[in-house]
């Protein structure tokens, strides 16, 4: 197609105008290749210009410190430590940090608050996926599925034996939830049809509305340990919950009990857990989270048959991860517009 000189000049001017307009858009750094829904939302918004660390692996810290300089927004995941050093590197333009996670222990909330930076996170959209995985992990641990497939594959499967690979069943059991929130309720709802006899929970205080939904009884931490046949950790990692699952707790648990953690590794004292598992103080543990992550392959916990370890996959369904990225993108955009975020963390 032929265009007149004037038309070409017009297009060139238009392009330059667009470039200029783009250059004035708020700058955002996205610290990981997040699922496509979130990136599409950012792209189509026309509201921001963004740069992406286009990888499944974390951006190196030095690179992150460089890239956030002068940014108005940051969309991050749970492996990035958002602390004073990073916020200083970003500088005064930074208005919003949006994390694609429900957990926020990687964020220095005090530092964010001090600087007036708003924070978005992604609760609710992952509740179903996390509850589902927790149930899967609980069953895999209590019914020894990983050990069993290993035996079947490696020749350990001899004849049918009466007590071989026996585990513990949910029917008639007592399930304890440490930290009752949406996820704890969703886990209990899924476990109920397995004929659980009783649900118990403990938290910093009673949570009657949530507890009522699953007819859970509030008990002390000691009582939770003593009575639970299955103990599921669902609390956030905070200075108060750091290491609360330790030898004191394990010592009170039954030697037939199963311990499950899909919250954060820091809630558990892993040396104490190893001791409890290897001495038979408790029957088994299923962990989706550890300290550190990844847990080194030579870690003692990997040597135990009664410990099932997953690589932090509780929210890992395509639907959920896309929903998390979309929510993180929408939080970021709303925050940058000065609007209420769909899910804002109150600092
Ligand atoms: O905090 C979170 O969002 C989970 O641990 C990962 O989905």
Short mmCIF file of C-alpha atoms and ligand atoms in Angstrom, two decimals:
data_model
loop_
_atom_site.label_atom_id
_atom_site.label_comp_id
_atom_site.label_asym_id
_atom_site.label_seq_id
_atom_site.Cartn_x
_atom_site.Cartn_y
_atom_site.Cartn_z
CA UNK A 1 0.00 0.00 0.00
CA UNK A 2 1.26 3.50 -0.92
CA UNK A 3 1.06 6.28 1.62
CA UNK A 4 1.56 9.99 1.06
CA UNK A 5 4.51 11.71 2.79
CA UNK A 6 2.04 13.53 4.99
CA UNK A 7 0.47 10.25 6.07
CA UNK A 8 3.86 8.71 6.88
CA UNK A 9 4.75 11.80 8.93
CA UNK A 10 1.40 11.52 10.71
CA UNK A 11 2.05 7.86 11.62
CA UNK A 12 5.59 8.68 12.79
CA UNK A 13 4.27 11.47 14.97
CA UNK A 14 1.60 9.18 16.31
CA UNK A 15 4.18 6.54 17.19
CA UNK A 16 6.38 9.07 18.89
CA UNK A 17 3.35 10.32 20.79
CA UNK A 18 2.55 6.78 21.88
CA UNK A 19 6.15 6.23 22.95
CA UNK A 20 6.08 9.46 24.94
CA UNK A 21 2.77 8.48 26.56
CA UNK A 22 4.20 5.04 27.37
CA UNK A 23 7.27 6.58 28.93
CA UNK A 24 5.09 8.53 31.34
CA UNK A 25 3.11 5.49 32.47
CA UNK A 26 3.88 4.17 35.97
CA UNK A 27 6.78 1.73 35.90
CA UNK A 28 6.30 -1.74 37.28
CA UNK A 29 8.75 -4.57 37.81
CA UNK A 30 7.42 -8.13 37.73
CA UNK A 31 9.98 -10.30 39.47
CA UNK A 32 8.96 -13.67 37.99
CA UNK A 33 7.32 -15.20 34.96
CA UNK A 34 3.84 -15.25 36.48
CA UNK A 35 1.01 -17.20 34.79
CA UNK A 36 -0.45 -15.64 31.64
CA UNK A 37 -3.73 -14.30 33.09
CA UNK A 38 -1.90 -11.81 35.26
CA UNK A 39 0.47 -10.68 32.53
CA UNK A 40 -2.45 -10.21 30.11
CA UNK A 41 -4.21 -7.99 32.62
CA UNK A 42 -1.12 -5.81 32.99
CA UNK A 43 -0.54 -5.71 29.25
CA UNK A 44 -4.12 -4.87 28.32
CA UNK A 45 -4.61 -2.31 31.08
CA UNK A 46 -2.70 0.38 29.19
CA UNK A 47 -2.10 1.70 32.68
CA UNK A 48 1.49 0.67 33.31
CA UNK A 49 4.73 -0.10 31.54
CA UNK A 50 6.29 -3.19 32.99
CA UNK A 51 9.47 -5.17 32.83
CA UNK A 52 9.43 -8.87 33.57
CA UNK A 53 12.05 -11.25 34.95
CA UNK A 54 11.07 -13.79 32.33
CA UNK A 55 12.14 -16.92 34.14
CA UNK A 56 10.82 -19.65 36.42
CA UNK A 57 13.82 -19.12 38.68
CA UNK A 58 14.12 -16.22 41.10
CA UNK A 59 15.70 -13.00 39.94
CA UNK A 60 19.17 -12.66 41.52
CA UNK A 61 19.02 -10.26 44.44
CA UNK A 62 21.48 -7.75 42.91
CA UNK A 63 19.49 -7.68 39.69
CA UNK A 64 16.26 -7.14 41.63
CA UNK A 65 17.81 -4.27 43.59
CA UNK A 66 18.85 -2.69 40.29
CA UNK A 67 15.56 -3.25 38.52
CA UNK A 68 13.26 -1.86 41.20
CA UNK A 69 15.05 1.49 41.20
CA UNK A 70 12.53 4.21 40.43
CA UNK A 71 9.62 1.79 40.01
CA UNK A 72 6.09 2.75 41.03
CA UNK A 73 4.96 -0.83 41.54
CA UNK A 74 6.41 -4.25 42.20
CA UNK A 75 4.70 -7.55 41.55
CA UNK A 76 6.59 -10.27 43.38
CA UNK A 77 6.32 -13.85 44.58
CA UNK A 78 7.14 -15.41 47.94
CA UNK A 79 10.84 -16.00 47.25
CA UNK A 80 11.62 -12.28 47.14
CA UNK A 81 12.53 -10.68 50.43
CA UNK A 82 10.91 -7.27 50.46
CA UNK A 83 12.88 -5.53 53.18
CA UNK A 84 14.40 -2.16 53.97
CA UNK A 85 17.31 -2.75 51.61
CA UNK A 86 15.00 -3.43 48.69
CA UNK A 87 12.64 -0.58 49.52
CA UNK A 88 15.58 1.81 49.79
CA UNK A 89 16.85 0.58 46.44
CA UNK A 90 13.42 1.15 44.90
CA UNK A 91 13.26 4.70 46.21
CA UNK A 92 10.37 7.05 46.91
CA UNK A 93 8.38 6.31 43.75
CA UNK A 94 7.35 2.89 44.99
CA UNK A 95 3.68 3.00 45.92
CA UNK A 96 2.49 -0.59 45.68
CA UNK A 97 3.90 -4.05 46.35
CA UNK A 98 1.67 -6.83 45.15
CA UNK A 99 2.63 -10.35 46.12
CA UNK A 100 1.28 -13.38 44.28
CA UNK A 101 0.80 -15.28 47.52
CA UNK A 102 -1.48 -15.47 50.49
CA UNK A 103 1.54 -15.69 52.81
CA UNK A 104 3.36 -12.45 53.50
CA UNK A 105 6.19 -13.48 55.79
CA UNK A 106 8.63 -12.44 53.03
CA UNK A 107 7.47 -8.83 53.38
CA UNK A 108 8.79 -6.48 56.06
CA UNK A 109 5.44 -5.02 56.94
CA UNK A 110 6.85 -2.38 59.28
CA UNK A 111 9.14 -1.05 56.57
CA UNK A 112 6.32 -0.98 54.04
CA UNK A 113 4.01 0.80 56.47
CA UNK A 114 6.68 3.33 57.41
CA UNK A 115 7.02 4.28 53.77
CA UNK A 116 3.28 4.38 53.09
CA UNK A 117 3.53 1.59 50.52
CA UNK A 118 0.32 -0.32 49.94
CA UNK A 119 0.40 -4.12 49.83
CA UNK A 120 -1.76 -6.52 47.85
CA UNK A 121 -1.86 -10.29 48.38
CA UNK A 122 -3.90 -13.23 47.14
CA UNK A 123 -6.10 -14.87 49.77
CA UNK A 124 -9.23 -16.92 48.98
CA UNK A 125 -8.43 -17.77 45.34
CA UNK A 126 -6.11 -20.53 46.54
CA UNK A 127 -8.19 -21.91 49.41
CA UNK A 128 -9.65 -24.84 47.46
CA UNK A 129 -6.35 -25.89 45.92
CA UNK A 130 -4.50 -25.73 49.24
CA UNK A 131 -7.24 -27.61 51.09
CA UNK A 132 -7.30 -30.28 48.40
CA UNK A 133 -3.55 -30.77 48.52
CA UNK A 134 -3.58 -30.86 52.32
CA UNK A 135 -6.08 -33.72 52.23
CA UNK A 136 -3.99 -35.51 49.60
CA UNK A 137 -0.85 -35.10 51.70
CA UNK A 138 -2.63 -36.23 54.84
CA UNK A 139 -3.86 -39.39 53.15
CA UNK A 140 -0.53 -40.05 51.44
CA UNK A 141 1.19 -39.79 54.83
CA UNK A 142 -1.30 -41.66 56.99
CA UNK A 143 -1.85 -44.47 54.47
CA UNK A 144 1.86 -44.58 53.58
CA UNK A 145 1.31 -44.20 49.84
CA UNK A 146 4.83 -43.08 48.95
CA UNK A 147 6.39 -45.99 50.83
CA UNK A 148 3.88 -48.32 49.21
CA UNK A 149 4.58 -47.30 45.61
CA UNK A 150 8.29 -47.52 46.35
CA UNK A 151 7.87 -51.08 47.66
CA UNK A 152 5.75 -52.06 44.66
CA UNK A 153 8.31 -50.69 42.21
CA UNK A 154 11.42 -52.05 43.89
CA UNK A 155 10.45 -55.65 44.60
CA UNK A 156 9.37 -55.23 48.22
CA UNK A 157 5.89 -56.45 47.30
CA UNK A 158 5.94 -60.10 48.33
CA UNK A 159 2.77 -61.82 49.32
CA UNK A 160 -0.25 -60.08 50.83
CA UNK A 161 0.66 -59.56 54.48
CA UNK A 162 -1.67 -58.82 57.36
CA UNK A 163 0.03 -55.79 58.90
CA UNK A 164 2.34 -54.73 56.09
CA UNK A 165 2.14 -51.01 55.27
CA UNK A 166 -0.72 -50.46 57.66
CA UNK A 167 -1.49 -46.87 58.47
CA UNK A 168 -4.09 -44.78 60.25
CA UNK A 169 -7.61 -44.00 59.07
CA UNK A 170 -9.68 -40.87 59.33
CA UNK A 171 -12.91 -42.61 60.28
CA UNK A 172 -13.66 -41.97 63.96
CA UNK A 173 -10.60 -39.81 64.34
CA UNK A 174 -10.02 -36.41 65.93
CA UNK A 175 -8.56 -33.79 63.61
CA UNK A 176 -6.84 -30.76 65.11
CA UNK A 177 -6.30 -27.52 63.22
CA UNK A 178 -3.59 -25.19 64.34
CA UNK A 179 -4.66 -21.74 63.11
CA UNK A 180 -8.28 -21.69 62.00
CA UNK A 181 -8.86 -19.54 58.94
CA UNK A 182 -10.45 -20.07 55.54
CA UNK A 183 -7.99 -22.82 54.67
CA UNK A 184 -8.49 -24.71 57.93
CA UNK A 185 -12.25 -24.62 57.43
CA UNK A 186 -11.90 -25.81 53.82
CA UNK A 187 -9.71 -28.71 54.96
CA UNK A 188 -12.22 -29.72 57.62
CA UNK A 189 -15.10 -29.54 55.14
CA UNK A 190 -13.26 -31.94 52.87
CA UNK A 191 -12.32 -34.30 55.71
CA UNK A 192 -15.80 -34.48 57.21
CA UNK A 193 -17.11 -37.01 54.65
CA UNK A 194 -14.30 -39.34 55.75
CA UNK A 195 -16.31 -39.72 58.97
CA UNK A 196 -14.05 -37.70 61.24
CA UNK A 197 -15.49 -37.85 64.76
CA UNK A 198 -14.36 -34.47 66.07
CA UNK A 199 -12.66 -31.30 64.89
CA UNK A 200 -10.60 -29.25 67.34
CA UNK A 201 -8.75 -26.03 66.75
CA UNK A 202 -6.51 -23.60 68.47
CA UNK A 203 -5.62 -20.04 67.57
CA UNK A 204 -4.69 -16.80 69.32
CA UNK A 205 -8.36 -16.48 70.20
CA UNK A 206 -11.64 -18.23 69.54
CA UNK A 207 -13.08 -17.92 66.04
CA UNK A 208 -16.71 -18.85 66.62
CA UNK A 209 -18.05 -18.04 63.15
CA UNK A 210 -15.49 -20.15 61.35
CA UNK A 211 -15.62 -22.88 63.97
CA UNK A 212 -19.36 -23.14 63.73
CA UNK A 213 -19.19 -23.97 60.03
CA UNK A 214 -17.30 -27.16 60.86
CA UNK A 215 -18.49 -27.67 64.44
CA UNK A 216 -14.96 -27.37 65.72
CA UNK A 217 -14.20 -27.05 69.40
CA UNK A 218 -11.68 -24.50 70.67
CA UNK A 219 -8.96 -26.02 72.85
CA UNK A 220 -5.56 -25.04 74.17
CA UNK A 221 -2.44 -25.88 72.17
CA UNK A 222 -1.58 -28.62 74.69
CA UNK A 223 -5.02 -30.15 74.38
CA UNK A 224 -4.81 -29.98 70.60
CA UNK A 225 -1.56 -31.93 70.73
CA UNK A 226 -2.92 -34.46 73.20
CA UNK A 227 -6.20 -35.23 71.46
CA UNK A 228 -5.48 -34.95 67.74
CA UNK A 229 -5.00 -38.06 65.64
CA UNK A 230 -4.23 -35.74 62.75
CA UNK A 231 -2.81 -32.31 63.39
CA UNK A 232 -2.90 -29.88 60.46
CA UNK A 233 -0.92 -26.65 60.67
CA UNK A 234 -2.72 -23.83 58.87
CA UNK A 235 -1.45 -20.71 60.64
CA UNK A 236 0.52 -17.86 59.12
CA UNK A 237 4.22 -17.57 59.93
CA UNK A 238 4.67 -14.62 62.28
CA UNK A 239 7.12 -13.89 65.10
CA UNK A 240 4.53 -15.53 67.40
CA UNK A 241 4.23 -18.75 65.41
CA UNK A 242 7.92 -19.15 64.53
CA UNK A 243 8.97 -22.62 65.71
CA UNK A 244 5.80 -23.30 67.73
CA UNK A 245 5.69 -26.88 66.50
CA UNK A 246 8.61 -28.05 68.58
CA UNK A 247 9.56 -30.77 71.05
CA UNK A 248 7.02 -29.50 73.59
CA UNK A 249 4.22 -30.04 71.12
CA UNK A 250 5.49 -33.34 69.70
CA UNK A 251 6.04 -34.72 73.23
CA UNK A 252 2.33 -34.29 73.95
CA UNK A 253 1.14 -35.93 70.72
CA UNK A 254 0.13 -39.58 70.53
CA UNK A 255 2.58 -41.99 68.97
CA UNK A 256 -0.13 -42.82 66.45
CA UNK A 257 -0.61 -39.20 65.34
CA UNK A 258 0.08 -37.68 61.97
CA UNK A 259 1.44 -34.14 61.67
CA UNK A 260 0.71 -32.14 58.50
CA UNK A 261 2.12 -28.75 57.54
CA UNK A 262 1.02 -26.81 54.46
CA UNK A 263 1.56 -23.32 55.89
CA UNK A 264 5.21 -22.31 56.28
CA UNK A 265 8.30 -24.30 57.23
CA UNK A 266 9.30 -21.73 59.84
CA UNK A 267 6.41 -22.76 62.07
CA UNK A 268 8.19 -26.05 62.71
CA UNK A 269 11.40 -26.77 64.55
CA UNK A 270 12.72 -29.36 62.09
CA UNK A 271 15.35 -30.84 64.44
CA UNK A 272 12.60 -31.52 66.96
CA UNK A 273 10.37 -32.95 64.24
CA UNK A 274 13.16 -35.25 63.07
CA UNK A 275 13.66 -36.46 66.64
CA UNK A 276 9.91 -37.05 67.10
CA UNK A 277 9.62 -38.98 63.84
CA UNK A 278 12.76 -41.06 64.19
CA UNK A 279 12.04 -42.02 67.80
CA UNK A 280 8.43 -42.99 67.06
CA UNK A 281 7.10 -40.24 69.29
CA UNK A 282 4.67 -39.44 66.47
CA UNK A 283 3.68 -41.74 63.61
CA UNK A 284 4.30 -39.59 60.56
CA UNK A 285 4.58 -36.15 59.04
CA UNK A 286 3.53 -34.69 55.72
CA UNK A 287 5.24 -31.43 54.83
CA UNK A 288 4.57 -29.22 51.85
CA UNK A 289 6.80 -26.52 53.30
CA UNK A 290 10.23 -26.64 54.90
CA UNK A 291 13.13 -24.49 55.97
CA UNK A 292 14.95 -23.80 53.76
CA UNK A 293 13.21 -24.28 50.46
CA UNK A 294 14.30 -26.24 48.58
CA UNK A 295 15.24 -28.57 51.42
CA UNK A 296 18.74 -29.92 50.65
CA UNK A 297 18.49 -33.48 49.33
CA UNK A 298 20.84 -34.67 52.08
CA UNK A 299 18.60 -33.32 54.83
CA UNK A 300 17.94 -35.94 57.55
CA UNK A 301 14.16 -35.63 57.11
CA UNK A 302 14.54 -37.17 53.64
CA UNK A 303 15.95 -40.33 55.20
CA UNK A 304 12.74 -41.06 57.09
CA UNK A 305 10.10 -43.34 55.62
CA UNK A 306 7.45 -41.76 57.81
CA UNK A 307 8.04 -38.28 56.45
CA UNK A 308 6.46 -37.25 53.15
CA UNK A 309 7.96 -34.08 51.73
CA UNK A 310 6.50 -32.08 48.85
CA UNK A 311 8.13 -29.07 47.17
CA UNK A 312 5.65 -26.35 48.25
CA UNK A 313 2.93 -27.19 45.73
CA UNK A 314 -0.26 -26.69 47.75
CA UNK A 315 -1.63 -23.97 45.45
CA UNK A 316 -0.20 -25.51 42.30
CA UNK A 317 -3.20 -26.04 40.05
CA UNK A 318 -3.40 -24.23 36.71
CA UNK A 319 -6.68 -22.57 37.69
CA UNK A 320 -5.44 -21.36 41.03
CA UNK A 321 -2.04 -20.11 39.93
CA UNK A 322 -3.69 -18.16 37.09
CA UNK A 323 -6.26 -16.75 39.50
CA UNK A 324 -3.46 -15.74 41.87
CA UNK A 325 -1.58 -13.94 39.09
CA UNK A 326 -4.77 -12.18 37.95
CA UNK A 327 -5.55 -11.05 41.49
CA UNK A 328 -1.96 -9.88 42.01
CA UNK A 329 -2.15 -7.87 38.76
CA UNK A 330 -5.52 -6.36 39.68
CA UNK A 331 -4.29 -5.47 43.18
CA UNK A 332 -1.30 -3.73 41.65
CA UNK A 333 -3.30 -1.75 39.10
CA UNK A 334 -5.93 -0.68 41.63
CA UNK A 335 -3.24 0.37 44.09
CA UNK A 336 -1.47 2.45 41.47
CA UNK A 337 -4.73 4.15 40.52
CA UNK A 338 -5.28 4.97 44.18
CA UNK A 339 -8.40 2.78 44.25
CA UNK A 340 -9.27 0.14 46.86
CA UNK A 341 -7.46 -3.09 45.99
CA UNK A 342 -9.49 -6.28 45.53
CA UNK A 343 -7.35 -7.80 48.32
CA UNK A 344 -5.27 -5.37 50.30
CA UNK A 345 -3.30 -6.24 53.38
CA UNK A 346 -4.16 -3.83 56.19
CA UNK A 347 -0.84 -2.64 57.58
O1 LIG B 1 1.54 -18.16 50.35
C1 LIG B 1 1.12 -18.76 49.38
O2 LIG B 1 0.44 -18.22 48.50
C2 LIG B 1 1.41 -20.22 49.22
O3 LIG B 1 2.31 -20.68 50.14
C3 LIG B 1 1.88 -20.53 47.83
O4 LIG B 1 0.81 -20.46 47.02
#
